[in-house]
Coordinates of C-alpha atoms and ligand atoms in Angstrom, one line a residue:
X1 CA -23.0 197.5 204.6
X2 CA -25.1 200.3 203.5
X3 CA -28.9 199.5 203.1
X4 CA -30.1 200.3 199.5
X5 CA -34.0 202.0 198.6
X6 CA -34.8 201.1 195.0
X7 CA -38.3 203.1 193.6
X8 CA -39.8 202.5 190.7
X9 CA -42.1 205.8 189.2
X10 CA -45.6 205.1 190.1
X11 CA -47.2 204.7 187.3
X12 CA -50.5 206.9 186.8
X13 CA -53.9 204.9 187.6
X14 CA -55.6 206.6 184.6
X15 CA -55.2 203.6 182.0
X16 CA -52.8 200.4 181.7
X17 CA -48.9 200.1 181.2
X18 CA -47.5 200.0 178.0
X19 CA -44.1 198.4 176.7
X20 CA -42.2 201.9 176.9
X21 CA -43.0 202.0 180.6
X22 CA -41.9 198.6 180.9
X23 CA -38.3 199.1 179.1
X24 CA -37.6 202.5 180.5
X25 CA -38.3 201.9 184.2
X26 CA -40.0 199.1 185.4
X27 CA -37.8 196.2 183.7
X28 CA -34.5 198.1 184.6
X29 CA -35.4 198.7 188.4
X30 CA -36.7 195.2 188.4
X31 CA -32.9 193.7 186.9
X32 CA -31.2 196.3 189.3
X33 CA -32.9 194.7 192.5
X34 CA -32.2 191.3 191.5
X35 CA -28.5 192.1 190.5
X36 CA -28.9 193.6 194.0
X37 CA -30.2 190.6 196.1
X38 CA -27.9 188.5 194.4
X39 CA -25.0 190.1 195.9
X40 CA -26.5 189.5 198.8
X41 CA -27.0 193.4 199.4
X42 CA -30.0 194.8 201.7
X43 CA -32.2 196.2 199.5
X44 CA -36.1 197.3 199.1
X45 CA -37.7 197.5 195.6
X46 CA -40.8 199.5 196.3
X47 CA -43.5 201.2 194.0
X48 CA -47.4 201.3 193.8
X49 CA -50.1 203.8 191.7
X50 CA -50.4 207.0 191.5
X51 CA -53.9 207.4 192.1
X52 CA -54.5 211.4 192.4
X53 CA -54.3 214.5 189.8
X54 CA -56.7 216.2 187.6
X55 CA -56.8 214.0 184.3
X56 CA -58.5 210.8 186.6
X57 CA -61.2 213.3 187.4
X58 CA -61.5 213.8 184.1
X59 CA -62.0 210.2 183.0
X60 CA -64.0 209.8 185.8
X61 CA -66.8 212.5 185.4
X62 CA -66.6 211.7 181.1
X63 CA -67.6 207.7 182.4
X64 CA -70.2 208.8 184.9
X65 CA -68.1 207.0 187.4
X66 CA -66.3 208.3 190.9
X67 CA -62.9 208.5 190.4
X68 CA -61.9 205.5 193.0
X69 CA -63.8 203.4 190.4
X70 CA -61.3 204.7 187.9
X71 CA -58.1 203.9 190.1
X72 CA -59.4 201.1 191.5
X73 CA -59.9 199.8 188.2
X74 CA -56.6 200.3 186.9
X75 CA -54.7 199.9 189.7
X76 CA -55.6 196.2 189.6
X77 CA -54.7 196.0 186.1
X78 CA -51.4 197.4 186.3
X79 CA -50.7 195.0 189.1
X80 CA -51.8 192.3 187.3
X81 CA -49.3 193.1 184.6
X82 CA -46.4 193.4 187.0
X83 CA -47.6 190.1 188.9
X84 CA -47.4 187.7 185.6
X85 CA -44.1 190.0 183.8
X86 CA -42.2 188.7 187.4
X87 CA -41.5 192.3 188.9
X88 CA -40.0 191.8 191.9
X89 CA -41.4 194.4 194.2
X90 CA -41.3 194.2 197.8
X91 CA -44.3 195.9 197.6
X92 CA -46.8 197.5 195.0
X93 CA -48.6 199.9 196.9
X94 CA -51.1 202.9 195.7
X95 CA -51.5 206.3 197.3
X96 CA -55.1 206.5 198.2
X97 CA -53.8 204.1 201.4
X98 CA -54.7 205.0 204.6
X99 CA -50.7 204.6 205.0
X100 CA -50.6 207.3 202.6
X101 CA -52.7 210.1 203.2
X102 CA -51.1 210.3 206.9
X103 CA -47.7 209.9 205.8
X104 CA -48.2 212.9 203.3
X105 CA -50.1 214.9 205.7
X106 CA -47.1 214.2 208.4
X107 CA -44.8 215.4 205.8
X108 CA -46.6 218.6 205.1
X109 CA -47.5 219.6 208.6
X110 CA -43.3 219.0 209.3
X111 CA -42.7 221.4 206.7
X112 CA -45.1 223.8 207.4
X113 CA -43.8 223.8 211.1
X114 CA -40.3 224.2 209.9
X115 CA -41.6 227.5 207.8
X116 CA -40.6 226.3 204.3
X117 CA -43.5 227.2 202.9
X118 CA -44.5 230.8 201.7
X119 CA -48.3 231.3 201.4
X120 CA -49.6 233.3 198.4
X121 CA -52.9 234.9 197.4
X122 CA -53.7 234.8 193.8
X123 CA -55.9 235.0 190.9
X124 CA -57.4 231.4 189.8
X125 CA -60.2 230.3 187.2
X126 CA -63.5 229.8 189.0
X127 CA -66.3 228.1 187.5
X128 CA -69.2 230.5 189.1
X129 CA -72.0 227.9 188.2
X130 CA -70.3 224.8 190.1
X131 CA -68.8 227.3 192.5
X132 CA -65.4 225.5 192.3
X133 CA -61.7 226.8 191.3
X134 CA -61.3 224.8 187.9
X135 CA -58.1 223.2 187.0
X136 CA -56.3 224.4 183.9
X137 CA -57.6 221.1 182.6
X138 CA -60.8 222.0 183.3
X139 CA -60.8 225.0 181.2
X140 CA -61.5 224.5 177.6
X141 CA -61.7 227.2 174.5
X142 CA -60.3 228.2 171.2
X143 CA -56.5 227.5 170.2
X144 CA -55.0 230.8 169.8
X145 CA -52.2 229.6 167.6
X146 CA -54.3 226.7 165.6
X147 CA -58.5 227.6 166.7
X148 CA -58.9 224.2 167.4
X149 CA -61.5 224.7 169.5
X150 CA -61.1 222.1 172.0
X151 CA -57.8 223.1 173.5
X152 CA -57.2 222.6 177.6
X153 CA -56.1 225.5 179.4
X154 CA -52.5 224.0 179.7
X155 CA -52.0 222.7 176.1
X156 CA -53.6 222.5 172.3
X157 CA -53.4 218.2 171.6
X158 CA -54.0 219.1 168.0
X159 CA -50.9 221.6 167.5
X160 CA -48.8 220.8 170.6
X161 CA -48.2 224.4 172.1
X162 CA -48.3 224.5 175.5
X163 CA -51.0 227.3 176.8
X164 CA -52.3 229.3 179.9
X165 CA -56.1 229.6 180.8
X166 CA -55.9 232.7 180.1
X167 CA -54.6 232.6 176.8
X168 CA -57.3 230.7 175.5
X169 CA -59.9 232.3 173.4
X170 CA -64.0 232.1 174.4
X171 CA -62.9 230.1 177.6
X172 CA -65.3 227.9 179.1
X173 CA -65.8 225.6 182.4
X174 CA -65.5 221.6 181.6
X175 CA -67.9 221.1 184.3
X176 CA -70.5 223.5 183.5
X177 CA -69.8 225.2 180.4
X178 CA -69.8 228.4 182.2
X179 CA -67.3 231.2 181.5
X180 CA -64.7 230.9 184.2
X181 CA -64.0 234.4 186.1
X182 CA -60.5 235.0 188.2
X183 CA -60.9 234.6 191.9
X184 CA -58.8 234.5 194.8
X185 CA -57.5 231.9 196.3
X186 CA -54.2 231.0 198.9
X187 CA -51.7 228.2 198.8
X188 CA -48.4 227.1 199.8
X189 CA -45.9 227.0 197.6
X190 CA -41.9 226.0 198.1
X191 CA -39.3 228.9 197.7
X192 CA -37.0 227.0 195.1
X193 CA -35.5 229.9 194.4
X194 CA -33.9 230.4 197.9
X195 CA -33.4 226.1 198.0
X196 CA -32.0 226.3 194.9
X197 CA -29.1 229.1 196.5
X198 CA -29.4 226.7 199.9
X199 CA -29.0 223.4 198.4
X200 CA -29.6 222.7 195.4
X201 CA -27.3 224.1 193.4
X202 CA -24.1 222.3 195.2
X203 CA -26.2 218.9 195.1
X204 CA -26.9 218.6 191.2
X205 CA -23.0 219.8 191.2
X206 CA -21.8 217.2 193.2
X207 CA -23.3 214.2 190.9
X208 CA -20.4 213.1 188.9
X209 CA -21.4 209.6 188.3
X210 CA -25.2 210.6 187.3
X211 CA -25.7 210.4 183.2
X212 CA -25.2 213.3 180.7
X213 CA -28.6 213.4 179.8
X214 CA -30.2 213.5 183.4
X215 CA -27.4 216.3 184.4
X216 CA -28.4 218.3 181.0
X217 CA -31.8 218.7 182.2
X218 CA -31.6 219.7 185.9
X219 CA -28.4 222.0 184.8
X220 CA -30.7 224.0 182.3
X221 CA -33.3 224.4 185.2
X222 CA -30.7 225.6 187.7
X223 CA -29.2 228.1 184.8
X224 CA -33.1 229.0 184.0
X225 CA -33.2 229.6 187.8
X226 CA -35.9 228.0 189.8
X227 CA -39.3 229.9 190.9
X228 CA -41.4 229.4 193.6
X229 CA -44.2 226.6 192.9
X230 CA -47.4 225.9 194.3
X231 CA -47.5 222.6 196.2
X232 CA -51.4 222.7 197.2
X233 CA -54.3 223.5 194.4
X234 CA -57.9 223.9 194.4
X235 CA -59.5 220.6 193.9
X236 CA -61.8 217.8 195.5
X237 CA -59.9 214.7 194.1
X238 CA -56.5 214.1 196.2
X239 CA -55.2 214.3 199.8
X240 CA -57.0 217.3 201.8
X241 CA -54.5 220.0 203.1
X242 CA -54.5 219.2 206.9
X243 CA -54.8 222.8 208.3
X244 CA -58.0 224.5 209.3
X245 CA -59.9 226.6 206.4
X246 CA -58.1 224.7 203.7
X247 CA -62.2 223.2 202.5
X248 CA -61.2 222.2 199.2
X249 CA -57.4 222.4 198.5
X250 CA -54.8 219.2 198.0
X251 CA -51.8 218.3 198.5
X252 CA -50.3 218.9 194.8
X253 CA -50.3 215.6 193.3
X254 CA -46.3 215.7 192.6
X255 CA -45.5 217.0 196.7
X256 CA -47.7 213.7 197.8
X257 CA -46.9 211.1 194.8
X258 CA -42.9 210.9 195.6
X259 CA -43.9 210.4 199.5
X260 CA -46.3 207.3 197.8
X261 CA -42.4 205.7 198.2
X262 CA -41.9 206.4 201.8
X263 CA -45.7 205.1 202.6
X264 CA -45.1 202.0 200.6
X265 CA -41.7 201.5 202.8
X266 CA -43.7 202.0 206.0
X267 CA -46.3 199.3 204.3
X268 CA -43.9 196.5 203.9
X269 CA -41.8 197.4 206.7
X270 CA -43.5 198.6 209.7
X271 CA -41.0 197.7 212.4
X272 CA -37.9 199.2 210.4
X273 CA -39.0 201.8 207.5
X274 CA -37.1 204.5 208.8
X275 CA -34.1 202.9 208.5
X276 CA -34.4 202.6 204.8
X277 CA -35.1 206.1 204.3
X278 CA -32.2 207.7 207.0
X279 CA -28.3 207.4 207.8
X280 CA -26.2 205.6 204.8
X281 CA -28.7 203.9 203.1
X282 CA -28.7 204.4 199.0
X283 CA -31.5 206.2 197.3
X284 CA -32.0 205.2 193.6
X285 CA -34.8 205.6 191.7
X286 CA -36.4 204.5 188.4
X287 CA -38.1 206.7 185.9
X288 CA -38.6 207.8 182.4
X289 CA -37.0 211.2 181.3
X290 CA -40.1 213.1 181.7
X291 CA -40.0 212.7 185.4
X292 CA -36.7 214.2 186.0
X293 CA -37.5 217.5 187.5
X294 CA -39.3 216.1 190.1
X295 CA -37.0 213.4 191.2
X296 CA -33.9 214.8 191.2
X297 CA -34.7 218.6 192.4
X298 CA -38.3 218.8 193.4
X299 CA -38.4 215.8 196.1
X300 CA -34.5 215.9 196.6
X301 CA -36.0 219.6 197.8
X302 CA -38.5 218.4 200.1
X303 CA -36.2 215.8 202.0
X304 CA -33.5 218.4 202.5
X305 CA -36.1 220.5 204.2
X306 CA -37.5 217.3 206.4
X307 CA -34.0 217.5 207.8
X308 CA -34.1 214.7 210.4
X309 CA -31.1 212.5 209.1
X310 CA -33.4 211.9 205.5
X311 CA -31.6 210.5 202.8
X312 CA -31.7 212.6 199.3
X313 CA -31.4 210.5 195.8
X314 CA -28.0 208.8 195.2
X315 CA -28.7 208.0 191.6
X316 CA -31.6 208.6 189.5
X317 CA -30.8 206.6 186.1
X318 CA -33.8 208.6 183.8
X319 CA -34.4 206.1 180.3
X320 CA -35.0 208.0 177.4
X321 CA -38.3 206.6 175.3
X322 CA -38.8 203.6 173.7
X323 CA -41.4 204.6 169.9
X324 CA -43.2 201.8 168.2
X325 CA -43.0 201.2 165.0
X326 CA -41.5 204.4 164.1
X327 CA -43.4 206.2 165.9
X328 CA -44.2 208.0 169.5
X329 CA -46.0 205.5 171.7
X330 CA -49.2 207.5 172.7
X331 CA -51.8 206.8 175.2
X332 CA -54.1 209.4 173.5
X333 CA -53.9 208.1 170.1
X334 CA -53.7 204.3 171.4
X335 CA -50.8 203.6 169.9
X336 CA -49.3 201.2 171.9
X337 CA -48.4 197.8 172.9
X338 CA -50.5 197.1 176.2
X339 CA -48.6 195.0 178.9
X340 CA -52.3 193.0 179.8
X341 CA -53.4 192.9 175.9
X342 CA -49.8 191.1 174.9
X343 CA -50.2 188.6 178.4
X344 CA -53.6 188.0 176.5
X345 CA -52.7 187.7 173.2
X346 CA -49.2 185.7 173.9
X347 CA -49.3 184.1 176.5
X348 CA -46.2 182.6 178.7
X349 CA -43.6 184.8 176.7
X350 CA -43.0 187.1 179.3
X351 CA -39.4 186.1 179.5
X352 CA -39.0 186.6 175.4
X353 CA -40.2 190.5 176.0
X354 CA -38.0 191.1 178.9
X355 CA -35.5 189.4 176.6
X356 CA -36.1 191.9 173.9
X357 CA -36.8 195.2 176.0
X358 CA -33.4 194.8 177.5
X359 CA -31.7 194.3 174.7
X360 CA -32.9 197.3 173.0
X361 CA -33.1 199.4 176.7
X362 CA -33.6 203.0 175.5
X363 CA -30.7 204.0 178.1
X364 CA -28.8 206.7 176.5
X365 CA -31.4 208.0 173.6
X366 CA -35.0 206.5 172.3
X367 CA -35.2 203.3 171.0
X368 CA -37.4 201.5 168.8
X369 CA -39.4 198.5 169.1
X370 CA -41.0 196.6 166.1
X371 CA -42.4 193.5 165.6
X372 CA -40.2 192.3 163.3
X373 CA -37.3 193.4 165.5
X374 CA -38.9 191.2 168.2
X375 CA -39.1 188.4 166.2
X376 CA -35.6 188.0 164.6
X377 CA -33.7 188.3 168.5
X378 CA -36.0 185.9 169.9
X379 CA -35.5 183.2 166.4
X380 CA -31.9 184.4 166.2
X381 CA -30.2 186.3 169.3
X382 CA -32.1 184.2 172.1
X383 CA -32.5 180.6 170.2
X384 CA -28.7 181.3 169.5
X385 CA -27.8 182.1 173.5
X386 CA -29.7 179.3 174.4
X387 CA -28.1 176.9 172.2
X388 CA -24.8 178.2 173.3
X389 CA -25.5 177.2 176.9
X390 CA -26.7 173.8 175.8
X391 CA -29.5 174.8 177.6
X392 CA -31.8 172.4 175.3
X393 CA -30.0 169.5 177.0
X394 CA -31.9 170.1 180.7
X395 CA -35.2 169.8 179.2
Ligands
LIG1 ZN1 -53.6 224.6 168.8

């Protein structure tokens, strides 16, 4: 019987989990793997934290603290959380391990031997004072659709347009306040254009069983057509490139996050981790709609490349979003429902949320969670099931 390799998204060690994360990918994953082990399948449930990427450098340098203080904060908190909601992972796993950084590095050097990479001089902001390439994050200056004047180099927050640095207007260094100037700089990037032609083209075609709204979105990229894309940056926060004169460049945090489930497998089983990631076994992983390029045609990319027997995603069931109270749930405007504030504030009633969360799983378009939604299928729905089962009797 084939083995079966259940992921859950890492979630980003930059603040806690919320209830969206928890009914789009974590709750499902979790139900799937028990459904799983009930049938007496052989199956792995892995996940851990994403700990790399620009925005905990961010946080980090605003608190006056390293980043491994940011993700070392969180990353405990957002185990916690899992821990006391009953997540059944194998393991829960981060990717500053040891574990990780090699298995990464391993992964790049393979595809570097196997020439899939194309290495590319170009052009990048440079912060002349700190005498570092800045991140478009790092860049800040006018809105030139709205002024605002605190707009990132990749996006306006206040009017939502998604922006280049160098559309920005009186640009300016977050680390220095300097005024960035273009330098070169080389990286390795992945020819999706020629894996698209290769591979992935005849992959996405051949998921019949995947849903309508995870096919819509990797369809429109393929009939977009794919471009190259970097897959190291210039930065001092993630997993160094492991060839010689790469000083200062990472792995791209989205090449080395989706290996953080290959690293966790090695984790929690050493003696036979290949096996779960080789031959028959059954990929499936968890995420939220926003993830989709990168799970089902960036990292379906990379393992066709590694070649070696690797196993590409069977199924990748993408949630759509739960809102709150009529609206978005947003981490910048803290509007949300915190998994370790509601463990504080009502405590034991873990097993009425997952109640609720799956019975209003955002699986085929957003949901909506309210409070008084919560409350009338836990008096009602749940009292009503229970009483049904004459449960009340075995207490
Ligand atoms: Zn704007």
């Amino acid at each position: 019987m084939a083995k079966t390799t259940i992921t859950a998204a890492l979630p980003y060690a930059n603040g806690p989990v919320h209830i969206g994360h928890l009914a789009g990918v974590y709750l499902p994953a979790d139900t799937y793997a028990r459904y799983m082990r009930l049938k007496g399948e052989e199956t792995l449930f892995v996940c851990g934290s994403d700990e790399h990427g620009v925005p905990i450098t961010l946080r980090a340098k605003k608190e006056g603290i390293t980043p491994q203080d940011v993700v070392d904060r969180y990353h405990a908190l957002i185990q916690e959380s899992f821990e006391k909601l009953d997540i059944n992972f194998d393991i829960y796993s981060r990717t500053s391990s040891e574990t990780h950084k090699q298995t990464s590095q391993d992964f790049f050097l393979n595809l570097l031997k196997k020439g899939a990479f194309k290495e590319i001089t170009s052009e990048q902001f440079f912060d002349p004072e700190a005498q570092q390439f800045l991140a478009d994050r790092y860049i800040t200056g006018d809105c030139p659709k709205c002024q605002n004047p605190g707009a990132y180099g990749d996006q306006c927050e206040k009017c939502g347009s998604t922006l280049s640095p160098n559309e920005l207007v009186n640009p300016k260094s977050a680390l220095s306040g300097a005024t960035p100037i273009l330098k070169d700089t080389k990286n390795w990037y992945l020819p999706l254009d020629e894996i698209q032609e290769n591979f992935l083209n005849n992959y996405i075609n051949a998921q019949k069983d995947w849903r309508s709204t995870v096919l819509g979105q990797c369809k429109s990229w393929l009939n977009d057509g794919l471009k190259e894309r970097a897959m190291t940056r210039d930065l001092n926060w993630g997993i160094p490139v492991p060839v010689e004169n790469a000083e200062g460049k990472v792995l791209y945090v989205w090449f080395e996050a989706p290996i953080g489930y290959i690293s966790a497998t090695k984790d929690a089983r050493p003696n036979d981790w290949e096996s779960w990631w080789t031959g028959d076994t059954n990929l499936v992983h968890f995420i939220g709609k926003d993830n989709i390029v990168f799970h089902c045609i960036i990292f379906p990319a990379m393992l066709h490349l590694r070649g070696d027997n690797y196993i590409v995603p069977k199924q990748v069931p993408a949630n759509e979003f739960l809102n709150l109270e009529g609206q978005k749930i947003s981490t910048s405007r803290n509007w949300a429902v915190w998994l370790n504030e509601y463990l504080e504030d009502l405590p034991n009633r873990q097993d009425e949320l997952r109640f609720v969360l799956h019975s209003i799983a955002p699986e085929t378009k957003d949901s909506e969670f309210t409070w008084k939604d919560y409350q009338t299928r836990i008096n009602s729905e749940l009292v009503g099931i229970l009483e049904t089962l004459q449960i009340g009797f075995w207490y």
